[in-house]
mmCIF file of C-alpha atoms and ligand atoms in Angstrom:
data_model
loop_
_atom_site.group_PDB
_atom_site.id
_atom_site.type_symbol
_atom_site.label_atom_id
_atom_site.label_comp_id
_atom_site.label_asym_id
_atom_site.label_seq_id
_atom_site.Cartn_x
_atom_site.Cartn_y
_atom_site.Cartn_z
ATOM 1 C CA UNK Y 10 -10.351 3.607 -26.705
ATOM 2 C CA UNK Y 11 -13.900 4.245 -25.763
ATOM 3 C CA UNK Y 12 -15.666 1.964 -26.049
ATOM 4 C CA UNK Y 13 -19.801 1.333 -27.594
ATOM 5 C CA UNK Y 14 -22.633 1.956 -25.455
ATOM 6 C CA UNK Y 15 -24.181 -1.434 -24.204
ATOM 7 C CA UNK Y 16 -27.279 -0.644 -25.717
ATOM 8 C CA UNK Y 17 -25.029 -1.033 -29.562
ATOM 9 C CA UNK Y 18 -25.233 -4.889 -28.795
ATOM 10 C CA UNK Y 19 -28.694 -6.045 -28.064
ATOM 11 C CA UNK Y 20 -28.216 -10.021 -28.212
ATOM 12 C CA UNK Y 21 -24.766 -10.802 -26.862
ATOM 13 C CA UNK Y 22 -25.342 -13.014 -24.020
ATOM 14 C CA UNK Y 23 -24.189 -10.914 -21.153
ATOM 15 C CA UNK Y 24 -21.909 -12.431 -17.738
ATOM 16 C CA UNK Y 25 -20.619 -10.897 -15.398
ATOM 17 C CA UNK Y 26 -17.551 -11.517 -12.586
ATOM 18 C CA UNK Y 27 -18.367 -11.468 -8.531
ATOM 19 C CA UNK Y 28 -15.077 -11.244 -7.480
ATOM 20 C CA UNK Y 29 -15.286 -12.371 -4.470
ATOM 21 C CA UNK Y 30 -18.089 -13.272 -1.665
ATOM 22 C CA UNK Y 31 -21.204 -11.558 -1.379
ATOM 23 C CA UNK Y 32 -24.440 -12.777 0.515
ATOM 24 C CA UNK Y 33 -26.498 -15.101 -1.614
ATOM 25 C CA UNK Y 34 -29.915 -12.881 -2.271
ATOM 26 C CA UNK Y 35 -27.477 -10.850 -4.871
ATOM 27 C CA UNK Y 36 -26.244 -14.231 -6.729
ATOM 28 C CA UNK Y 37 -30.290 -14.608 -6.778
ATOM 29 C CA UNK Y 38 -30.430 -11.709 -8.505
ATOM 30 C CA UNK Y 39 -28.453 -12.363 -11.639
ATOM 31 C CA UNK Y 40 -29.299 -15.330 -12.186
ATOM 32 C CA UNK Y 41 -31.309 -16.238 -15.094
ATOM 33 C CA UNK Y 42 -30.649 -12.683 -15.867
ATOM 34 C CA UNK Y 43 -26.524 -13.091 -16.799
ATOM 35 C CA UNK Y 44 -23.894 -15.742 -17.092
ATOM 36 C CA UNK Y 45 -21.669 -15.294 -13.344
ATOM 37 C CA UNK Y 46 -18.567 -16.534 -13.087
ATOM 38 C CA UNK Y 47 -18.388 -15.763 -8.527
ATOM 39 C CA UNK Y 48 -15.894 -16.150 -7.111
ATOM 40 C CA UNK Y 49 -17.651 -17.865 -3.996
ATOM 41 C CA UNK Y 50 -14.090 -16.525 -1.552
ATOM 42 C CA UNK Y 51 -13.369 -14.418 1.033
ATOM 43 C CA UNK Y 52 -9.725 -13.780 -0.686
ATOM 44 C CA UNK Y 53 -9.718 -11.240 -3.728
ATOM 45 C CA UNK Y 54 -8.500 -11.863 -6.364
ATOM 46 C CA UNK Y 55 -4.705 -11.014 -7.348
ATOM 47 C CA UNK Y 56 -4.320 -8.355 -10.088
ATOM 48 C CA UNK Y 57 -3.528 -10.750 -12.673
ATOM 49 C CA UNK Y 58 -6.138 -13.196 -11.344
ATOM 50 C CA UNK Y 59 -9.096 -9.803 -12.062
ATOM 51 C CA UNK Y 60 -7.845 -9.904 -15.218
ATOM 52 C CA UNK Y 61 -7.857 -14.183 -16.330
ATOM 53 C CA UNK Y 62 -11.336 -13.267 -14.714
ATOM 54 C CA UNK Y 63 -12.359 -10.741 -16.403
ATOM 55 C CA UNK Y 64 -12.414 -11.426 -19.035
ATOM 56 C CA UNK Y 65 -14.685 -12.481 -22.819
ATOM 57 C CA UNK Y 66 -16.978 -10.305 -19.792
ATOM 58 C CA UNK Y 67 -18.791 -7.046 -19.872
ATOM 59 C CA UNK Y 68 -20.130 -6.924 -16.136
ATOM 60 C CA UNK Y 69 -18.026 -6.603 -12.646
ATOM 61 C CA UNK Y 70 -19.041 -7.058 -9.130
ATOM 62 C CA UNK Y 71 -15.975 -5.868 -7.222
ATOM 63 C CA UNK Y 72 -15.263 -4.644 -3.602
ATOM 64 C CA UNK Y 73 -13.288 -2.078 -1.940
ATOM 65 C CA UNK Y 74 -10.477 -4.405 -2.018
ATOM 66 C CA UNK Y 75 -10.153 -4.782 -5.912
ATOM 67 C CA UNK Y 76 -8.089 -2.171 -7.251
ATOM 68 C CA UNK Y 77 -9.750 -1.076 -10.851
ATOM 69 C CA UNK Y 78 -7.675 1.041 -12.863
ATOM 70 C CA UNK Y 79 -6.141 1.864 -16.137
ATOM 71 C CA UNK Y 80 -4.200 -0.740 -17.449
ATOM 72 C CA UNK Y 81 -6.500 -3.897 -15.394
ATOM 73 C CA UNK Y 82 -9.010 -1.214 -17.408
ATOM 74 C CA UNK Y 83 -6.966 -2.011 -20.607
ATOM 75 C CA UNK Y 84 -6.442 -5.180 -20.295
ATOM 76 C CA UNK Y 85 -10.581 -6.592 -20.233
ATOM 77 C CA UNK Y 86 -12.170 -4.337 -22.801
ATOM 78 C CA UNK Y 87 -15.413 -5.632 -23.686
ATOM 79 C CA UNK Y 88 -15.868 -4.682 -19.424
ATOM 80 C CA UNK Y 89 -18.859 -1.980 -19.349
ATOM 81 C CA UNK Y 90 -20.320 -1.629 -16.323
ATOM 82 C CA UNK Y 91 -18.146 -1.563 -12.877
ATOM 83 C CA UNK Y 92 -20.845 -2.628 -9.818
ATOM 84 C CA UNK Y 93 -18.464 -1.051 -6.466
ATOM 85 C CA UNK Y 94 -19.763 -2.730 -3.274
ATOM 86 C CA UNK Y 95 -19.246 0.484 -1.678
ATOM 87 C CA UNK Y 96 -20.300 3.673 -0.947
ATOM 88 C CA UNK Y 97 -17.303 4.762 -1.229
ATOM 89 C CA UNK Y 98 -15.290 4.127 -5.560
ATOM 90 C CA UNK Y 99 -11.190 5.346 -4.056
ATOM 91 C CA UNK Y 100 -10.408 1.902 -5.122
ATOM 92 C CA UNK Y 101 -11.594 2.455 -8.633
ATOM 93 C CA UNK Y 102 -9.475 4.090 -11.153
ATOM 94 C CA UNK Y 103 -12.309 6.642 -11.747
ATOM 95 C CA UNK Y 104 -10.771 9.392 -14.734
ATOM 96 C CA UNK Y 105 -9.539 6.371 -16.313
ATOM 97 C CA UNK Y 106 -13.151 4.542 -16.409
ATOM 98 C CA UNK Y 107 -15.654 7.166 -18.475
ATOM 99 C CA UNK Y 108 -12.142 7.877 -20.484
ATOM 100 C CA UNK Y 109 -12.233 4.236 -21.868
ATOM 101 C CA UNK Y 110 -16.746 4.525 -22.023
ATOM 102 C CA UNK Y 111 -17.355 1.913 -18.708
ATOM 103 C CA UNK Y 112 -20.197 2.647 -16.202
ATOM 104 C CA UNK Y 113 -19.131 3.026 -12.078
ATOM 105 C CA UNK Y 114 -21.746 2.530 -9.498
ATOM 106 C CA UNK Y 115 -21.902 2.083 -6.509
ATOM 107 C CA UNK Y 116 -24.321 0.947 -3.144
ATOM 108 C CA UNK Y 117 -25.248 5.410 -1.387
ATOM 109 C CA UNK Y 118 -27.747 5.752 1.198
ATOM 110 C CA UNK Y 119 -28.463 1.795 1.907
ATOM 111 C CA UNK Y 120 -25.763 2.167 4.695
ATOM 112 C CA UNK Y 121 -25.987 5.868 5.837
ATOM 113 C CA UNK Y 122 -27.668 5.433 8.758
ATOM 114 C CA UNK Y 123 -25.459 1.935 9.760
ATOM 115 C CA UNK Y 124 -22.222 3.656 9.256
ATOM 116 C CA UNK Y 125 -23.629 6.684 11.526
ATOM 117 C CA UNK Y 126 -23.716 3.986 14.383
ATOM 118 C CA UNK Y 127 -21.226 2.718 13.960
ATOM 119 C CA UNK Y 128 -19.176 6.438 14.214
ATOM 120 C CA UNK Y 129 -20.860 7.276 17.148
ATOM 121 C CA UNK Y 130 -20.284 3.954 18.652
ATOM 122 C CA UNK Y 131 -17.006 4.832 18.260
ATOM 123 C CA UNK Y 132 -17.513 8.662 19.602
ATOM 124 C CA UNK Y 133 -19.319 6.926 22.818
ATOM 125 C CA UNK Y 134 -16.120 4.263 23.267
ATOM 126 C CA UNK Y 135 -13.762 6.237 22.474
ATOM 127 C CA UNK Y 136 -15.286 9.114 24.901
ATOM 128 C CA UNK Y 137 -15.874 7.037 27.221
ATOM 129 C CA UNK Y 138 -12.500 4.646 27.346
ATOM 130 C CA UNK Y 139 -14.416 1.258 26.524
ATOM 131 C CA UNK Y 140 -12.168 -0.741 25.203
ATOM 132 C CA UNK Y 141 -9.222 0.084 27.795
ATOM 133 C CA UNK Y 142 -11.956 -0.586 30.010
ATOM 134 C CA UNK Y 143 -12.665 -3.832 28.555
ATOM 135 C CA UNK Y 144 -9.108 -4.953 28.948
ATOM 136 C CA UNK Y 145 -8.245 -3.735 32.053
ATOM 137 C CA UNK Y 146 -12.118 -5.936 32.906
ATOM 138 C CA UNK Y 147 -10.371 -8.632 31.714
ATOM 139 C CA UNK Y 148 -6.627 -9.217 32.476
ATOM 140 C CA UNK Y 149 -7.635 -9.314 35.512
ATOM 141 C CA UNK Y 150 -6.447 -5.303 36.865
ATOM 142 C CA UNK Y 151 -10.654 -4.433 38.665
ATOM 143 C CA UNK Y 152 -9.542 -3.883 42.391
ATOM 144 C CA UNK Y 153 -12.313 -2.158 42.857
ATOM 145 C CA UNK Y 154 -14.025 1.040 42.931
ATOM 146 C CA UNK Y 155 -11.767 4.167 42.350
ATOM 147 C CA UNK Y 156 -13.019 7.914 42.231
ATOM 148 C CA UNK Y 157 -10.580 8.157 38.917
ATOM 149 C CA UNK Y 158 -11.117 5.167 37.951
ATOM 150 C CA UNK Y 159 -10.672 5.393 33.319
ATOM 151 C CA UNK Y 160 -12.562 8.786 34.046
ATOM 152 C CA UNK Y 161 -13.098 9.939 30.221
ATOM 153 C CA UNK Y 162 -14.966 12.489 28.470
ATOM 154 C CA UNK Y 163 -18.654 13.392 28.036
ATOM 155 C CA UNK Y 164 -20.928 13.497 24.795
ATOM 156 C CA UNK Y 165 -24.065 14.927 26.360
ATOM 157 C CA UNK Y 166 -23.653 18.264 25.400
ATOM 158 C CA UNK Y 167 -19.975 18.209 24.747
ATOM 159 C CA UNK Y 168 -19.316 19.988 20.779
ATOM 160 C CA UNK Y 169 -19.452 17.731 17.463
ATOM 161 C CA UNK Y 170 -17.456 18.674 15.254
ATOM 162 C CA UNK Y 171 -17.892 17.212 11.582
ATOM 163 C CA UNK Y 172 -15.701 17.253 8.151
ATOM 164 C CA UNK Y 173 -17.905 15.748 5.686
ATOM 165 C CA UNK Y 174 -21.824 16.789 5.818
ATOM 166 C CA UNK Y 175 -22.820 14.710 2.729
ATOM 167 C CA UNK Y 176 -25.375 11.740 4.140
ATOM 168 C CA UNK Y 177 -23.428 9.943 6.437
ATOM 169 C CA UNK Y 178 -22.490 13.463 7.861
ATOM 170 C CA UNK Y 179 -25.760 14.366 8.413
ATOM 171 C CA UNK Y 180 -27.222 11.158 10.353
ATOM 172 C CA UNK Y 181 -24.269 11.420 12.473
ATOM 173 C CA UNK Y 182 -25.367 15.832 12.520
ATOM 174 C CA UNK Y 183 -29.370 14.161 14.223
ATOM 175 C CA UNK Y 184 -27.395 11.518 16.363
ATOM 176 C CA UNK Y 185 -24.825 14.281 18.110
ATOM 177 C CA UNK Y 186 -27.690 16.324 18.185
ATOM 178 C CA UNK Y 187 -29.800 13.801 19.920
ATOM 179 C CA UNK Y 188 -26.571 13.821 22.804
ATOM 180 C CA UNK Y 189 -27.985 17.491 23.031
ATOM 181 C CA UNK Y 190 -24.559 18.382 21.169
ATOM 182 C CA UNK Y 191 -23.414 22.099 19.790
ATOM 183 C CA UNK Y 192 -22.778 20.286 15.746
ATOM 184 C CA UNK Y 193 -19.909 22.683 14.082
ATOM 185 C CA UNK Y 194 -18.832 21.433 9.846
ATOM 186 C CA UNK Y 195 -17.200 22.511 7.339
ATOM 187 C CA UNK Y 196 -17.703 20.295 3.985
ATOM 188 C CA UNK Y 197 -16.056 22.363 0.471
ATOM 189 C CA UNK Y 198 -19.862 23.082 0.199
ATOM 190 C CA UNK Y 199 -22.410 24.916 2.319
ATOM 191 C CA UNK Y 200 -25.055 23.045 3.041
ATOM 192 C CA UNK Y 201 -28.455 25.487 2.401
ATOM 193 C CA UNK Y 202 -29.932 27.810 5.017
ATOM 194 C CA UNK Y 203 -33.184 25.414 5.602
ATOM 195 C CA UNK Y 204 -30.647 22.393 5.785
ATOM 196 C CA UNK Y 205 -28.358 23.886 8.429
ATOM 197 C CA UNK Y 206 -31.370 24.961 11.114
ATOM 198 C CA UNK Y 207 -33.152 21.820 10.236
ATOM 199 C CA UNK Y 208 -30.578 19.751 11.064
ATOM 200 C CA UNK Y 209 -29.802 22.444 14.240
ATOM 201 C CA UNK Y 210 -25.959 23.087 12.797
ATOM 202 C CA UNK Y 211 -23.587 25.480 12.393
ATOM 203 C CA UNK Y 212 -20.987 26.121 9.665
ATOM 204 C CA UNK Y 213 -17.387 26.795 10.312
ATOM 205 C CA UNK Y 214 -14.180 26.935 8.951
ATOM 206 C CA UNK Y 215 -11.546 24.464 9.033
ATOM 207 C CA UNK Y 216 -9.524 25.642 11.930
ATOM 208 C CA UNK Y 217 -12.640 26.754 13.596
ATOM 209 C CA UNK Y 218 -14.241 22.834 13.691
ATOM 210 C CA UNK Y 219 -10.698 21.261 14.953
ATOM 211 C CA UNK Y 220 -10.335 24.287 17.766
ATOM 212 C CA UNK Y 221 -13.523 23.877 19.011
ATOM 213 C CA UNK Y 222 -14.517 20.373 18.932
ATOM 214 C CA UNK Y 223 -15.121 18.202 21.701
ATOM 215 C CA UNK Y 224 -15.190 14.995 19.167
ATOM 216 C CA UNK Y 225 -14.167 15.298 15.369
ATOM 217 C CA UNK Y 226 -15.651 13.297 12.742
ATOM 218 C CA UNK Y 227 -14.663 11.991 9.548
ATOM 219 C CA UNK Y 228 -17.634 11.983 6.573
ATOM 220 C CA UNK Y 229 -15.845 12.982 3.371
ATOM 221 C CA UNK Y 230 -14.182 10.778 0.976
ATOM 222 C CA UNK Y 231 -10.704 9.830 -0.237
ATOM 223 C CA UNK Y 232 -9.346 13.073 -2.489
ATOM 224 C CA UNK Y 233 -6.643 14.480 -4.111
ATOM 225 C CA UNK Y 234 -7.847 17.353 -1.379
ATOM 226 C CA UNK Y 235 -9.072 15.088 1.537
ATOM 227 C CA UNK Y 236 -5.527 12.847 1.631
ATOM 228 C CA UNK Y 237 -3.953 13.910 4.988
ATOM 229 C CA UNK Y 238 -7.130 16.270 5.112
ATOM 230 C CA UNK Y 239 -6.299 15.311 9.707
ATOM 231 C CA UNK Y 240 -2.259 16.123 10.349
ATOM 232 C CA UNK Y 241 -0.149 16.543 12.228
ATOM 233 C CA UNK Y 242 -0.794 20.611 12.784
ATOM 234 C CA UNK Y 243 -4.232 19.755 12.586
ATOM 235 C CA UNK Y 244 -3.297 17.171 15.285
ATOM 236 C CA UNK Y 245 -2.419 20.253 17.173
ATOM 237 C CA UNK Y 246 -4.972 22.710 16.776
ATOM 238 C CA UNK Y 247 -7.381 20.500 18.378
ATOM 239 C CA UNK Y 248 -7.976 20.698 22.625
ATOM 240 C CA UNK Y 249 -6.025 18.522 24.333
ATOM 241 C CA UNK Y 250 -9.162 16.604 25.663
ATOM 242 C CA UNK Y 251 -10.847 16.478 22.242
ATOM 243 C CA UNK Y 252 -11.534 12.497 20.777
ATOM 244 C CA UNK Y 253 -11.134 12.045 16.840
ATOM 245 C CA UNK Y 254 -13.043 9.327 14.978
ATOM 246 C CA UNK Y 255 -12.440 7.946 11.312
ATOM 247 C CA UNK Y 256 -14.991 6.049 9.646
ATOM 248 C CA UNK Y 257 -14.697 7.336 6.712
ATOM 249 C CA UNK Y 258 -11.538 6.269 4.552
ATOM 250 C CA UNK Y 259 -8.054 5.461 6.323
ATOM 251 C CA UNK Y 260 -5.612 7.985 4.533
ATOM 252 C CA UNK Y 261 -7.915 11.312 5.511
ATOM 253 C CA UNK Y 262 -5.477 10.719 8.099
ATOM 254 C CA UNK Y 263 -1.548 10.978 8.844
ATOM 255 C CA UNK Y 264 -2.035 7.849 10.968
ATOM 256 C CA UNK Y 265 2.066 8.228 11.988
ATOM 257 C CA UNK Y 266 1.832 11.679 13.546
ATOM 258 C CA UNK Y 267 -2.009 10.494 14.450
ATOM 259 C CA UNK Y 268 -0.550 7.910 16.538
ATOM 260 C CA UNK Y 269 2.816 9.760 17.396
ATOM 261 C CA UNK Y 270 -0.374 12.742 18.860
ATOM 262 C CA UNK Y 271 -2.262 9.879 21.405
ATOM 263 C CA UNK Y 272 1.274 8.756 22.182
ATOM 264 C CA UNK Y 273 1.956 12.227 23.281
ATOM 265 C CA UNK Y 274 -1.377 13.077 25.217
ATOM 266 C CA UNK Y 275 -1.758 15.974 21.766
ATOM 267 C CA UNK Y 276 -5.546 15.094 22.034
ATOM 268 C CA UNK Y 277 -7.451 12.528 24.363
ATOM 269 C CA UNK Y 278 -8.369 9.590 22.221
ATOM 270 C CA UNK Y 279 -9.290 8.522 18.567
ATOM 271 C CA UNK Y 280 -11.818 5.809 17.264
ATOM 272 C CA UNK Y 281 -10.670 4.189 13.818
ATOM 273 C CA UNK Y 282 -12.745 2.098 11.803
ATOM 274 C CA UNK Y 283 -10.806 2.499 8.596
ATOM 275 C CA UNK Y 284 -6.376 2.738 8.671
ATOM 276 C CA UNK Y 285 -4.303 3.701 5.934
ATOM 277 C CA UNK Y 286 -2.862 0.642 4.716
ATOM 278 C CA UNK Y 287 -5.930 -2.240 5.377
ATOM 279 C CA UNK Y 288 -5.244 -4.774 6.751
ATOM 280 C CA UNK Y 289 -2.764 -3.308 7.842
ATOM 281 C CA UNK Y 290 -2.454 -1.003 11.264
ATOM 282 C CA UNK Y 291 0.487 0.576 12.391
ATOM 283 C CA UNK Y 292 3.001 -0.607 14.791
ATOM 284 C CA UNK Y 293 2.718 2.273 16.580
ATOM 285 C CA UNK Y 294 -1.477 2.756 16.914
ATOM 286 C CA UNK Y 295 -1.669 -0.269 18.224
ATOM 287 C CA UNK Y 296 0.827 -0.125 21.138
ATOM 288 C CA UNK Y 297 -2.066 3.452 21.840
ATOM 289 C CA UNK Y 298 -4.162 1.784 24.467
ATOM 290 C CA UNK Y 299 -6.242 5.389 24.147
ATOM 291 C CA UNK Y 300 -7.309 4.421 20.380
ATOM 292 C CA UNK Y 301 -10.354 2.749 19.915
ATOM 293 C CA UNK Y 302 -9.818 0.795 16.861
ATOM 294 C CA UNK Y 303 -11.839 -1.960 14.944
ATOM 295 C CA UNK Y 304 -11.258 -3.572 11.187
ATOM 296 C CA UNK Y 305 -13.755 -1.623 8.935
ATOM 297 C CA UNK Y 306 -17.100 -2.912 10.265
ATOM 298 C CA UNK Y 307 -18.762 0.909 9.607
ATOM 299 C CA UNK Y 308 -21.857 -0.160 7.480
ATOM 300 C CA UNK Y 309 -21.416 -4.338 8.708
ATOM 301 C CA UNK Y 310 -25.400 -5.279 9.606
ATOM 302 C CA UNK Y 311 -26.547 -8.195 8.308
ATOM 303 C CA UNK Y 312 -29.361 -6.203 7.054
ATOM 304 C CA UNK Y 313 -27.333 -3.460 5.496
ATOM 305 C CA UNK Y 314 -23.883 -5.947 4.316
ATOM 306 C CA UNK Y 315 -27.683 -7.306 1.615
ATOM 307 C CA UNK Y 316 -29.069 -4.436 0.731
ATOM 308 C CA UNK Y 317 -25.520 -3.130 -0.359
ATOM 309 C CA UNK Y 318 -24.626 -6.782 -2.381
ATOM 310 C CA UNK Y 319 -28.141 -6.716 -4.045
ATOM 311 C CA UNK Y 320 -27.660 -2.688 -5.176
ATOM 312 C CA UNK Y 321 -25.258 -3.294 -7.023
ATOM 313 C CA UNK Y 322 -26.341 -6.607 -8.898
ATOM 314 C CA UNK Y 323 -29.252 -4.345 -9.679
ATOM 315 C CA UNK Y 324 -26.183 -1.762 -10.883
ATOM 316 C CA UNK Y 325 -24.365 -3.739 -13.089
ATOM 317 C CA UNK Y 326 -27.638 -5.797 -14.361
ATOM 318 C CA UNK Y 327 -29.561 -1.592 -15.415
ATOM 319 C CA UNK Y 328 -25.915 -0.616 -17.045
ATOM 320 C CA UNK Y 329 -25.297 -4.582 -18.618
ATOM 321 C CA UNK Y 330 -29.619 -3.785 -20.077
ATOM 322 C CA UNK Y 331 -28.318 0.317 -21.990
ATOM 323 C CA UNK Y 332 -30.263 1.894 -18.787
ATOM 324 C CA UNK Y 333 -29.031 4.360 -16.129
ATOM 325 C CA UNK Y 334 -28.128 2.426 -13.350
ATOM 326 C CA UNK Y 335 -29.540 3.905 -10.210
ATOM 327 C CA UNK Y 336 -26.264 4.459 -8.989
ATOM 328 C CA UNK Y 337 -24.229 5.200 -11.126
ATOM 329 C CA UNK Y 338 -21.375 7.549 -10.134
ATOM 330 C CA UNK Y 339 -19.828 9.035 -13.434
ATOM 331 C CA UNK Y 340 -22.791 9.850 -15.728
ATOM 332 C CA UNK Y 341 -20.351 11.939 -17.776
ATOM 333 C CA UNK Y 342 -19.779 8.515 -19.854
ATOM 334 C CA UNK Y 343 -23.377 7.665 -20.909
ATOM 335 C CA UNK Y 344 -24.049 11.661 -22.487
HETATM 336 C C1 DGY Q 425 -18.217 2.165 1.998
HETATM 337 O O1 DGY Q 425 -18.966 1.176 1.383
HETATM 338 O O2 DGY Q 425 -17.375 2.151 1.097
HETATM 339 C C2 DGY Q 425 -17.167 1.447 3.049
HETATM 340 O O3 DGY Q 425 -16.409 2.091 2.966
HETATM 341 C C3 DGY Q 425 -17.166 0.185 3.529
HETATM 342 O O4 DGY Q 425 -19.300 -0.302 3.427
#
């Protein structure tokens, strides 16, 4: 059943669950404005614990490790605002929230450049075999300079293929242009001519991007359409010298197919920040020397994570005050 908008209950004391450890600034921002139930732990709450702790509360500040689905929302009918500390919100069943009159918010913008930096680090790191080189050296295997020791693939002047030309895709495109790259992109929504000109990028069909890019980088949200956007067929369509980078969401890539492609030399290397079943990593991927793997750290700088936490606090407070939160993802809920 659809819930009443919060503005009809101005005198109710609002309380908010913060589901997991956050930067202190977020708690300070909430203090005195709402009652806070803070799970100051790096352990996520289980579904049952979330249900219990959210009972009677009007707001939740949650993280991408929290699954917010229809049964949970039904069990906590007082909840009006779910504020996710992430730009992605595939951990939340947004249509179910909208149906129930629950506002959902995210933290876009503040992490754009930090995430683009990490994507570019993976482009450089996978292309120049940095992880492999470091393991080689630490294992005491460096016995002398060789003409073909750990040779990789040039980034400067190469062709960069970007799937998803939103904020982060554009920030990666700018970095690519800084490296004198030709930048191709594919997105269901093509940018205007002016925007393409300003960014120095070319729109291309999916097959063209796959066939021409030396580096393919993924910056799309996880949806039914983008799940396994890159599978065995797409990997076969890429150049054998190409590199795949994923900082979006793990399920955008068919991980088993990628591991097979890396082992068979169908593509040269991959740089991955996200995985299909986090925190589990496909054992075949772990065995691939040509995979540079990092644990979902694309937005992980102190300044950015602090900003994300404060933004999530601002979003929940606005929603509970009956205002339109600055980063609402389901604005139709207020209609
Ligand atoms: C996000 O914001 O969606 C990232 O995956 C975590 O910063």
